[in-house]
Coordinates of C-alpha atoms in Angstrom, one line a residue:
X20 CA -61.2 0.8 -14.6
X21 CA -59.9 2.3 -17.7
X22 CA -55.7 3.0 -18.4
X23 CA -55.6 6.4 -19.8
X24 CA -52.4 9.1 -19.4
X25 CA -52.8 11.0 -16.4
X26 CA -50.2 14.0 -14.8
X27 CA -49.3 12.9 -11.3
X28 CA -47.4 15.2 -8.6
X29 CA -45.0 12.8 -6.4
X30 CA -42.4 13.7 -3.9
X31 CA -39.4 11.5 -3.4
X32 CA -36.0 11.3 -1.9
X33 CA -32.9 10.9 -3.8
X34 CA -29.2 11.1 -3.3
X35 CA -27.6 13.7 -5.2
X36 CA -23.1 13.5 -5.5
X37 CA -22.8 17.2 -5.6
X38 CA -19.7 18.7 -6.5
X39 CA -18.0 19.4 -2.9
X40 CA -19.1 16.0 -2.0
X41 CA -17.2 14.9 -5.1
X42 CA -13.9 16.7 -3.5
X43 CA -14.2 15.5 0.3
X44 CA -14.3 11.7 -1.9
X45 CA -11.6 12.5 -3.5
X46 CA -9.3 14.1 -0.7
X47 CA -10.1 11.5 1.6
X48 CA -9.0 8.2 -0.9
X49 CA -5.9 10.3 -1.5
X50 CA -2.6 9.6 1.0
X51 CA -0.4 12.5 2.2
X52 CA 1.5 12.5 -1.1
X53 CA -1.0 13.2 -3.3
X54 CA -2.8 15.4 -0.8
X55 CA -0.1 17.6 -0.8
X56 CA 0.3 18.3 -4.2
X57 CA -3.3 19.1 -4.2
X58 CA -3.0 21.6 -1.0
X59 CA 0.1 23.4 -3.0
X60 CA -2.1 23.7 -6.2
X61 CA -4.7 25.7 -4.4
X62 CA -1.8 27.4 -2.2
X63 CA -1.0 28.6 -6.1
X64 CA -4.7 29.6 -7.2
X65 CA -6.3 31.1 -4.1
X66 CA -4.7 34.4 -2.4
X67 CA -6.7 34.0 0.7
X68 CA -4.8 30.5 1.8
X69 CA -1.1 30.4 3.0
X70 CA 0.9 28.7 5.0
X71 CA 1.0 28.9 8.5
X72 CA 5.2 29.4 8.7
X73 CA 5.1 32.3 5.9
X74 CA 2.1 33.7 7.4
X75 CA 4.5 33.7 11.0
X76 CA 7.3 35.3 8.9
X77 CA 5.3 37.7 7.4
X78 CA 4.2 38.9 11.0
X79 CA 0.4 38.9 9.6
X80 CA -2.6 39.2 11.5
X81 CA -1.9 36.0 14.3
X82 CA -5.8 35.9 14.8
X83 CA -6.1 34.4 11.5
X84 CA -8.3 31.2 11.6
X85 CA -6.8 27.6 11.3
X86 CA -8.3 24.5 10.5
X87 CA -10.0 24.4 13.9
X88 CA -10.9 27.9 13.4
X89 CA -13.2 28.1 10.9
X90 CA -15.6 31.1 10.7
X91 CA -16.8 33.4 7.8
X92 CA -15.5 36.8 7.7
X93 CA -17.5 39.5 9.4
X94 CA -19.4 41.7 7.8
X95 CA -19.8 39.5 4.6
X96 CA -23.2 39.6 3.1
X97 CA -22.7 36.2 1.4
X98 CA -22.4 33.6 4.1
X99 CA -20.5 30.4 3.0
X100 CA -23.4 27.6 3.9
X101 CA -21.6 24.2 2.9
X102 CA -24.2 22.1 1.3
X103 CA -23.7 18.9 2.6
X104 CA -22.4 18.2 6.3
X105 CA -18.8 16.9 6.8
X106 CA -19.4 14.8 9.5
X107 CA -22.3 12.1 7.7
X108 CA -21.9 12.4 4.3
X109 CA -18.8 10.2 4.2
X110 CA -20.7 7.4 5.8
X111 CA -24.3 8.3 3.8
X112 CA -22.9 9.0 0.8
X113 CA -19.9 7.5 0.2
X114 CA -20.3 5.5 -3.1
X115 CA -19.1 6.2 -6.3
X116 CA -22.1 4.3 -8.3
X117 CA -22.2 5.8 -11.9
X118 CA -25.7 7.0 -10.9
X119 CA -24.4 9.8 -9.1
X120 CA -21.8 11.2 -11.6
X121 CA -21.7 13.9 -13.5
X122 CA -19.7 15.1 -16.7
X123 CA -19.7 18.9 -15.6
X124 CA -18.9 17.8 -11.9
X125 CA -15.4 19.7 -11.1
X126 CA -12.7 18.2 -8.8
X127 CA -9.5 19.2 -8.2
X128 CA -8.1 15.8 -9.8
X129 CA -9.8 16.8 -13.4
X130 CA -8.7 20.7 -12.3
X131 CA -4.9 19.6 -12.0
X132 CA -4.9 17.5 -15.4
X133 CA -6.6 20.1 -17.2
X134 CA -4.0 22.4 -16.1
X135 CA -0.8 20.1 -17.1
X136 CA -2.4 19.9 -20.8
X137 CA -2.9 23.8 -20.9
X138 CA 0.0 24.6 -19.3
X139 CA 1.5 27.7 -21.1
X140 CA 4.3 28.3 -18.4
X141 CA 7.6 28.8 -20.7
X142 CA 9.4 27.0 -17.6
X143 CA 7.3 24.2 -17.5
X144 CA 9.8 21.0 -17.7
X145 CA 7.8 19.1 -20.0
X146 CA 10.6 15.6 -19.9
X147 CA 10.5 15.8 -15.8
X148 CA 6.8 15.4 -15.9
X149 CA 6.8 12.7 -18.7
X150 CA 10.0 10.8 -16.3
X151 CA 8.1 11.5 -13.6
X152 CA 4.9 9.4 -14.7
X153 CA 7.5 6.4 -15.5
X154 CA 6.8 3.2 -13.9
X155 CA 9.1 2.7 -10.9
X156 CA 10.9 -0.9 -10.1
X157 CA 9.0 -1.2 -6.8
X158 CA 5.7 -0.5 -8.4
X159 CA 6.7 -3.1 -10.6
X160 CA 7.5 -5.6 -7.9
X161 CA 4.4 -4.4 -5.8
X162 CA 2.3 -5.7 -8.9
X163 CA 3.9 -8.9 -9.4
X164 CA 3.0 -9.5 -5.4
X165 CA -0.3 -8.6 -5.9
X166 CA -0.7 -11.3 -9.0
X167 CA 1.3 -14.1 -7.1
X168 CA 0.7 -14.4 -3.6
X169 CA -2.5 -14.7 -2.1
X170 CA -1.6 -15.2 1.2
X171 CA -1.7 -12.2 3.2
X172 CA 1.0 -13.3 5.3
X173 CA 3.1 -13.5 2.3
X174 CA 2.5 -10.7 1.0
X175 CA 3.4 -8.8 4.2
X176 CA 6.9 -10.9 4.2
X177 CA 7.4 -10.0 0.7
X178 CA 6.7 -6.4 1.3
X179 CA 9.6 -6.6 4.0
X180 CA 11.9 -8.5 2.1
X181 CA 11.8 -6.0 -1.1
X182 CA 12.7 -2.7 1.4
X183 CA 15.9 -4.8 1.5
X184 CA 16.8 -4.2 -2.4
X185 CA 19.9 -2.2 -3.0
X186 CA 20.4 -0.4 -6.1
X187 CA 21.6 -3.2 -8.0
X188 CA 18.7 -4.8 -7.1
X189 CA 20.3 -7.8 -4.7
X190 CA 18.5 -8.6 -1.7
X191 CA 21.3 -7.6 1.6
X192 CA 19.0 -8.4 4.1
X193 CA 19.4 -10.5 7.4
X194 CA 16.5 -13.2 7.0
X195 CA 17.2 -14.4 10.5
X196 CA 16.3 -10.5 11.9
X197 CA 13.5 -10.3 9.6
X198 CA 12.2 -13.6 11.2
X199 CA 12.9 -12.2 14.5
X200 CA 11.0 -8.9 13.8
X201 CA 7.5 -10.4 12.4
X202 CA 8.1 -13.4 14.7
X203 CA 7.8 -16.2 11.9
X204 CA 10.2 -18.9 10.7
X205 CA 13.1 -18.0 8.8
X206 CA 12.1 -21.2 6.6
X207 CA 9.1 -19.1 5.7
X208 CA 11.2 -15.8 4.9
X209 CA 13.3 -18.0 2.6
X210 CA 10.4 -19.4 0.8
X211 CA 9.4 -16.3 0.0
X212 CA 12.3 -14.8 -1.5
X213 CA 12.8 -18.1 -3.7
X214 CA 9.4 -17.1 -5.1
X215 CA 10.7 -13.4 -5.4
X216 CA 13.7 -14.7 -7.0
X217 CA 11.5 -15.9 -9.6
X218 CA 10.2 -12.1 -10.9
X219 CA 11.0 -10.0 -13.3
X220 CA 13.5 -8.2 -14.3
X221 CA 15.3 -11.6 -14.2
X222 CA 18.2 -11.6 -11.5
X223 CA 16.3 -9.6 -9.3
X224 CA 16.2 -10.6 -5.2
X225 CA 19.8 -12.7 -5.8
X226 CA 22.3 -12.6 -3.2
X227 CA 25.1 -12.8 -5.2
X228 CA 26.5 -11.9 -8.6
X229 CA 27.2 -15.9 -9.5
X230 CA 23.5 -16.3 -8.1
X231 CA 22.4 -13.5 -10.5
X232 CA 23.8 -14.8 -13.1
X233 CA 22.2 -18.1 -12.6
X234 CA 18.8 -17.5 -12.3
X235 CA 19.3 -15.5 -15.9
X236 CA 21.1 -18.2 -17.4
X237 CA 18.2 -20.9 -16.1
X238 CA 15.3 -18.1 -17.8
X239 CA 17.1 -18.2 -20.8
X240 CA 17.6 -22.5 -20.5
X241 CA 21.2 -22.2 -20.8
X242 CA 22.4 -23.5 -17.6
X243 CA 24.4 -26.4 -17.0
X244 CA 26.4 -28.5 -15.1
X245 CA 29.9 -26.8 -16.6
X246 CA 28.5 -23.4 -16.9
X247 CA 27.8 -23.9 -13.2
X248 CA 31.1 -24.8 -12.0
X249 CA 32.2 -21.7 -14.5
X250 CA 29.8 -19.6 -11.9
X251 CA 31.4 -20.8 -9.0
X252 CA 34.6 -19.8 -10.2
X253 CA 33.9 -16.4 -11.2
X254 CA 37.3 -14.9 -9.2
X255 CA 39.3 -17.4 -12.0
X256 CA 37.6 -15.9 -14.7
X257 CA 38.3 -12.1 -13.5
X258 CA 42.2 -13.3 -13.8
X259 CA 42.0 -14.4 -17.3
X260 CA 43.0 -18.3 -16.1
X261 CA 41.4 -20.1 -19.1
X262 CA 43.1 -23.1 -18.7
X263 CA 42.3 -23.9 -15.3
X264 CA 38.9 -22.8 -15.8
X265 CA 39.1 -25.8 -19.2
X266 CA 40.5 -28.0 -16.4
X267 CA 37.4 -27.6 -14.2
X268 CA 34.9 -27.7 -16.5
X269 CA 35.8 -30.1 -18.2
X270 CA 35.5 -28.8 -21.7
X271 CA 37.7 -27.1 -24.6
X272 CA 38.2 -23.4 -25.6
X273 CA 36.1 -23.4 -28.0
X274 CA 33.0 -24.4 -25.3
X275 CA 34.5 -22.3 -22.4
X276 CA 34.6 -19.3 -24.7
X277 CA 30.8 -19.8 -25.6
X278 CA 30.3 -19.5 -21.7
X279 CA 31.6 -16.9 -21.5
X280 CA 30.1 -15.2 -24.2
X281 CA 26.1 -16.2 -22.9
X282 CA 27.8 -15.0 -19.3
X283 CA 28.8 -11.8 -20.9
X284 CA 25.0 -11.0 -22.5
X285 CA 23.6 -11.0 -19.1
X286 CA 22.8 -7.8 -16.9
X287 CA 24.9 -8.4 -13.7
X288 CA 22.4 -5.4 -11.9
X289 CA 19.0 -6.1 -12.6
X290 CA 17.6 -2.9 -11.3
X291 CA 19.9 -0.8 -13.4
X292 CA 17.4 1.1 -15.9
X293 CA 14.9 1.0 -13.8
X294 CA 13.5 4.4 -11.7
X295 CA 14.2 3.7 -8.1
X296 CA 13.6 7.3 -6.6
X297 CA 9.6 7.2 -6.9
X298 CA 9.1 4.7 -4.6
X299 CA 12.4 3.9 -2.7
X300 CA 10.7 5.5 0.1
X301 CA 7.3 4.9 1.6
X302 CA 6.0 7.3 3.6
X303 CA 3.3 6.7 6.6
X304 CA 0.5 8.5 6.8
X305 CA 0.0 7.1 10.3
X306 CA 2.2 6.4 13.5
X307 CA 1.8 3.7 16.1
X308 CA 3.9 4.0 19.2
X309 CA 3.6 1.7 22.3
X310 CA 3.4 3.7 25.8
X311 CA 5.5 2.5 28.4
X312 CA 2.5 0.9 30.1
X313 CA 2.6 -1.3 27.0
X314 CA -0.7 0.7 24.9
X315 CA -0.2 2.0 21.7
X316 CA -1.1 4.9 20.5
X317 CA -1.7 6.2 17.1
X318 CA -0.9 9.3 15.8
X319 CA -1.3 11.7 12.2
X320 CA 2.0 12.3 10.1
X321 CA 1.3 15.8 9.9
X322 CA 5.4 16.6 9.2
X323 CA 4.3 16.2 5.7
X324 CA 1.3 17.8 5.1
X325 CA 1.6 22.1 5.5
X326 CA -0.9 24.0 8.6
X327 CA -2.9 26.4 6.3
X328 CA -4.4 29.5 7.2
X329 CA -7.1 31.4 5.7
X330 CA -5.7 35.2 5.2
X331 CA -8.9 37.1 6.4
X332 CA -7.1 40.6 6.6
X333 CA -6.3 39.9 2.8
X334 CA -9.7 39.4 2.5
X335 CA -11.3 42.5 4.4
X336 CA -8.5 44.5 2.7
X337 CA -8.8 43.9 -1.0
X338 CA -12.7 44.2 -0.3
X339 CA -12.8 47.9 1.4
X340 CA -10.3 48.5 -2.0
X341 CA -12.5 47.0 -4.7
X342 CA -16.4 46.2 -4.4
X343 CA -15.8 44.5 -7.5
X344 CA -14.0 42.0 -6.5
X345 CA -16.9 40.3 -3.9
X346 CA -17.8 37.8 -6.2
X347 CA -14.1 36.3 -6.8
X348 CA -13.0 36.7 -3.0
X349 CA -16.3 35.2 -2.0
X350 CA -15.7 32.0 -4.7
X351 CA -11.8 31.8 -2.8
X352 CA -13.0 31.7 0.6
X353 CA -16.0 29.1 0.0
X354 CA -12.9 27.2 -1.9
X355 CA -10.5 27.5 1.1
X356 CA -12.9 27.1 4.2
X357 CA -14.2 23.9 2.1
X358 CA -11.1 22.8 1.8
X359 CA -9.5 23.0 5.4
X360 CA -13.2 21.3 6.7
X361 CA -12.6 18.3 3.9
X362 CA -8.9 18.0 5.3
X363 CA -10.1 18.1 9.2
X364 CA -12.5 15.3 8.4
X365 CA -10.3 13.5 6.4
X366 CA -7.8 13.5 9.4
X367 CA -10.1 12.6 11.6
X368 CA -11.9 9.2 9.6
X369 CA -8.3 8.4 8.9
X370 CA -7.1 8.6 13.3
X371 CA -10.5 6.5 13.9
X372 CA -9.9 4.1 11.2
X373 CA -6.4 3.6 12.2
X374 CA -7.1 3.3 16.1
X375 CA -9.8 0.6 15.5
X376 CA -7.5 -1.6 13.5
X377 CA -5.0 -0.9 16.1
X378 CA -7.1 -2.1 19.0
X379 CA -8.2 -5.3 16.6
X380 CA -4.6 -6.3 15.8
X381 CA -2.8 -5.7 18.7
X382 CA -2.0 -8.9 19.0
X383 CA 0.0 -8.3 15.6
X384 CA 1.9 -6.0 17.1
X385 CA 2.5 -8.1 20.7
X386 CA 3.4 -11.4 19.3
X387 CA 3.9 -11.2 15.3
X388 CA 2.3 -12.2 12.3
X389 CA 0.8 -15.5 13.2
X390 CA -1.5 -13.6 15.4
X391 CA -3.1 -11.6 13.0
X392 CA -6.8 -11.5 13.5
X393 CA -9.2 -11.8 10.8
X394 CA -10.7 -8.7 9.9
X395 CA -13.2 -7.0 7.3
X396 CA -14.0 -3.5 5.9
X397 CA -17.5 -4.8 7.0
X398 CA -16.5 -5.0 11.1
X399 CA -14.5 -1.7 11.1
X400 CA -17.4 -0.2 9.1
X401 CA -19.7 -1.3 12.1
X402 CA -17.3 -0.4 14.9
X403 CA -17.5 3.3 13.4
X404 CA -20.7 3.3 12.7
X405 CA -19.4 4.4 8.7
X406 CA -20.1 3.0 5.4
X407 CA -17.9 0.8 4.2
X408 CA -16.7 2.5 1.2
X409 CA -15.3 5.4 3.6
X410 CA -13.5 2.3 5.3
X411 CA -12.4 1.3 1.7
X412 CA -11.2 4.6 0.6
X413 CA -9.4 5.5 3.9
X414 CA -7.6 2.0 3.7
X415 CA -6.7 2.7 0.2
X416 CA -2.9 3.9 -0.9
X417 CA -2.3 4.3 3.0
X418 CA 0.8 2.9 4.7
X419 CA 1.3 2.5 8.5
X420 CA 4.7 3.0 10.4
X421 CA 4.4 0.2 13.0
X422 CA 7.3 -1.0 15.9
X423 CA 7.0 -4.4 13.6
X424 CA 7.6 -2.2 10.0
X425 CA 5.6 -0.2 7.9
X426 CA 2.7 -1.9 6.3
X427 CA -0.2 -0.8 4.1
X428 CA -3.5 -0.4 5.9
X429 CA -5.4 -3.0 3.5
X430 CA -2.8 -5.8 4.8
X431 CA -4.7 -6.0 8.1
X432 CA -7.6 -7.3 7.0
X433 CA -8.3 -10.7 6.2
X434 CA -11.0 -13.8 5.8
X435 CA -11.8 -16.0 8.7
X436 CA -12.1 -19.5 8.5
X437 CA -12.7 -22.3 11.1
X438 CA -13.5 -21.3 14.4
X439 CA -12.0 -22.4 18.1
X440 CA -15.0 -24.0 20.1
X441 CA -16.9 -21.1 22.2
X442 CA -14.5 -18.1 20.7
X443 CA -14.4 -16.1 18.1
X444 CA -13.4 -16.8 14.4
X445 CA -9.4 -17.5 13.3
X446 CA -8.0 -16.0 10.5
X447 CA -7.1 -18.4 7.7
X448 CA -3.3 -16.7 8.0
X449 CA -3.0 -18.9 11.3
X450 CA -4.8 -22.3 10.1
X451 CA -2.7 -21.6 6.9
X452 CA 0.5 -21.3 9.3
X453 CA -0.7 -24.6 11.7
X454 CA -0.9 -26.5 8.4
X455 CA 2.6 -25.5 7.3
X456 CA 4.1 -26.4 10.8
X457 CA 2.1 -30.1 10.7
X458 CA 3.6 -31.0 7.3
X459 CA 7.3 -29.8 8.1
X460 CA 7.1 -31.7 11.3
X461 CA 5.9 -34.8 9.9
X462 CA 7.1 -38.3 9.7
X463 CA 8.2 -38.9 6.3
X464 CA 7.3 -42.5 7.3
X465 CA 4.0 -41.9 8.1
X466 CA 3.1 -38.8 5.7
X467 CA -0.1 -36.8 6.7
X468 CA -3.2 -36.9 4.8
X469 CA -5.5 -33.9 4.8
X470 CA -7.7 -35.7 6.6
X471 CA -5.1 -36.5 9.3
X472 CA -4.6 -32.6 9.1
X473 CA -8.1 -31.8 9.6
X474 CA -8.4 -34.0 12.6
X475 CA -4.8 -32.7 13.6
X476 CA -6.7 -29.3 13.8
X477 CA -9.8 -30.1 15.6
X478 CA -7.9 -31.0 18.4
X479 CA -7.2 -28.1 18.6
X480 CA -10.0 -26.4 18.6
X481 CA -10.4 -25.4 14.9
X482 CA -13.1 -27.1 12.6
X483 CA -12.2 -27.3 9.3
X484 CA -13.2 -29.3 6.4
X485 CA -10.6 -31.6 4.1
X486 CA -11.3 -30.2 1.3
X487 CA -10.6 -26.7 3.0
X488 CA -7.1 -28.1 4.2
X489 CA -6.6 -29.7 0.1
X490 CA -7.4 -26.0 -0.8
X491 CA -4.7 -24.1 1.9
X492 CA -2.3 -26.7 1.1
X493 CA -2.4 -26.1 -2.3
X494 CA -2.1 -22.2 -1.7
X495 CA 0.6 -23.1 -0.2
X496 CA 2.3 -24.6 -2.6
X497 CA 2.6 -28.0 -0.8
X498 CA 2.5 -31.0 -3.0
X499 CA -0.8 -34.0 -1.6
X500 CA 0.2 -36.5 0.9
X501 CA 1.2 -38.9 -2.2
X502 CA 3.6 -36.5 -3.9
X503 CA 5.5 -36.0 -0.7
X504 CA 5.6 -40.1 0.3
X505 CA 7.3 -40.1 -3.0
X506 CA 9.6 -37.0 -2.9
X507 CA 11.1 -38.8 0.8
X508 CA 11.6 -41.9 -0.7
X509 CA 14.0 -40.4 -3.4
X510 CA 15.8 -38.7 -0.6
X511 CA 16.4 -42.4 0.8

């Protein structure tokens, strides 16, 4: 058979990331923060939305639809026909894959930036917007716990200890209540906040000036025996008594003067500089309550977002006034009816996400953080029956208010490792936590190996390879069996 060109009619399926479908992405990654500055853009552009209080002040039409009463106006040639449905294409869809973008794609997020570098408002505050953009102290911390601790657990305690920062940036928390409230040892808070002690600015996390000033001086290898008993004598050297300061340290003017001078280069407030307000407050997109009967449930923050209303009098009105304007009122209300669907379902994935990791950790929430379960974007995905890139996006930039603290959404899920005999899969957090517990109870005459440790664990229930245990401990931070034999017999 000869290979010649030939024309060939073929029909096939393809996925097309249209523009709406763009927006509903976008809105539904976004957390109530950003949301709402989104809602109050198009609150600004489109006359046929407004709030549901000014449209009660205004003593408007009280018929007016809200986002569960979505209908086109009567008598409107043009139907609004959303092309996509709301309620699959998240799940179908929901993928961001280069294949489906588009330069001339609009969405509000390119909308809003286009409008901040056109802006030709004579009251536009130019510096607020340029401060406003400045990186904050806690999103500076928050990325330092994201490079150094790999531990979920960790990170969670972290994230509790840093809501504990004052404005000097000293820790003034109560470890022992901390403990208490995530149910863990108060040995594990407090290795924790040495490691935070460690990050930058220097100083930061101390619990006292003479600590701050310690932790600088050992950054900058200038601490010493005498500059230490200089720091613990801080109140002699606020009175200007030199000589009994000499006495102390054992060492002249000359060298008690150069002290002081490397004492006085150091910032006693290492958060001062830094922009607290940005993110001195987090606030939950999601509520979990327990019942009396001991269930929880799980509820929307809706305090922050505003009820909109779409203004169909306006709309009726301004028609019956000026046929010309059909085209533009049309373009507004296929804008706002869009818009309050993409928000309903966005509320909606977010409630279902929520009440499925809810019902997974409960356990969490009963007993503390060594019961957290392990859990995926994959099982959550199944649960739902939704693609796991809606489960990725929901769970993204979303914090939950819980009785145990407010956490982000991603820090409830985690990797399973090991497995109890008959049952279902344990998260590394817990065989990570058994470990810890095995080596701080040990005999430091009879040091554990890891393949004591694995055994250890077995009889328990939990199967788990040595080098899997060599590979915890070391997350850990735990020296090898050898390193610690040694480390006790120095303590002899």
């Amino acid at each position: 058979m000869a290979i010649t060109p030939r024309l060939e009619i073929k029909q096939t399926q393809s996925l097309l990331m249209t523009q709406q479908l763009r927006q509903a992405i976008n809105l539904l990654q976004m957390n109530n923060i950003e949301l709402n500055d989104i809602i109050n853009q198009e609150l600004a552009q489109n006359p046929l939305l407004e709030k549901e209080e000014e449209h009660l002040s205004n003593q408007l039409d009280v018929s007016s639809p809200t986002i569960d009463d979505l209908t086109s106006p009567p008598d409107s040639e043009e139907e609004f026909i959303a092309d996509f449905d709301l309620e699959t294409s998240f799940d179908d869809y929901g993928s961001d894959s280069q294949d489906y973008q588009s330069e001339s794609d609009y969405s509000w997020s390119t909308q809003e930036k286009s409008k901040i570098n056109n802006i030709s408002d004579p009251d536009f505050d130019y510096c607020s917007q340029r401060l406003s953009s400045k990186k904050s102290l806690y999103v500076y911390i928050s990325e330092q716990i994201s490079q150094i601790f790999t531990d979920t657990k960790q990170k969670i305690i972290a994230w509790q200890l840093t809501e504990h920062l004052d404005q000097a940036g000293y820790f003034r928390g109560d470890i022992q209540q901390i403990a208490n409230n995530l149910k863990c040892g108060q040995d594990q808070i407090s290795h924790v906040l040495e490691q935070l002690k460690n990050f930058e600015p220097a100083g930061i996390f101390a619990e006292s000036l003479s600590e701050c000033l310690k932790i600088q001086l050992q950054d900058i290898n200038r601490y010493d025996p005498a500059i230490a008993i200089l720091l613990d004598n801080l109140p002699l050297l606020a009175e200007g008594k030199y000589k009994e300061l000499q006495r102390l340290c054992h060492a002249d003017a000359e060298d008690l003067f150069s002290m002081i001078s490397d004492i006085k280069s150091l910032n006693p407030k290492p958060a001062l500089g830094w922009d607290l307000d940005p993110a001195t407050y987090i606030i939950p997109d999601v509520f979990v309550r327990r019942k009396k009967n001991g269930n929880y449930i799980v509820e929307l923050n809706n305090d922050t977002l505003p009820r909109l209303l779409i203004n169909h009098k306006y709309y009726s009105d301004l028609l019956q006034k000026d046929k010309s304007a059909k085209r533009f009122l049309n373009e507004n209300l296929n804008s706002a009816n869009f818009l309050l669907k993409a928000m309903h379902q966005r509320a909606t994935t977010i409630l279902r996400v929520s009440e499925e990791i809810i019902r997974t950790q409960q356990n969490f929430l009963e007993y503390g953080i060594d019961h957290l379960k392990p859990l995926s974007l994959k099982d959550i995905a199944y649960n739902l029956e939704m693609h796991e890139s809606t489960i990725s996006r929901v769970t993204s930039n979303k914090y939950m208010h819980t009785p145990r603290g407010i956490f982000e959404l991603k820090f409830f899920f985690s990797a399973a490792a090991g497995s109890y005999i008959g049952k279902e899969d344990v998260s590394t957090l817990t065989i990570k936590h058994k470990i810890k517990n095995l080596i701080s109870q040990e005999d430091p005459k009879h040091v554990l190996s890891d393949d004591k440790i694995g055994e250890l664990l077995a009889t328990e229930g939990i199967k788990i390879a040595r080098r899997t245990v060599a590979k915890y401990r070391e997350s850990l931070n735990i020296p090898t069996s050898a390193e610690r034999k040694r480390l006790h017999r120095q303590k002899i």
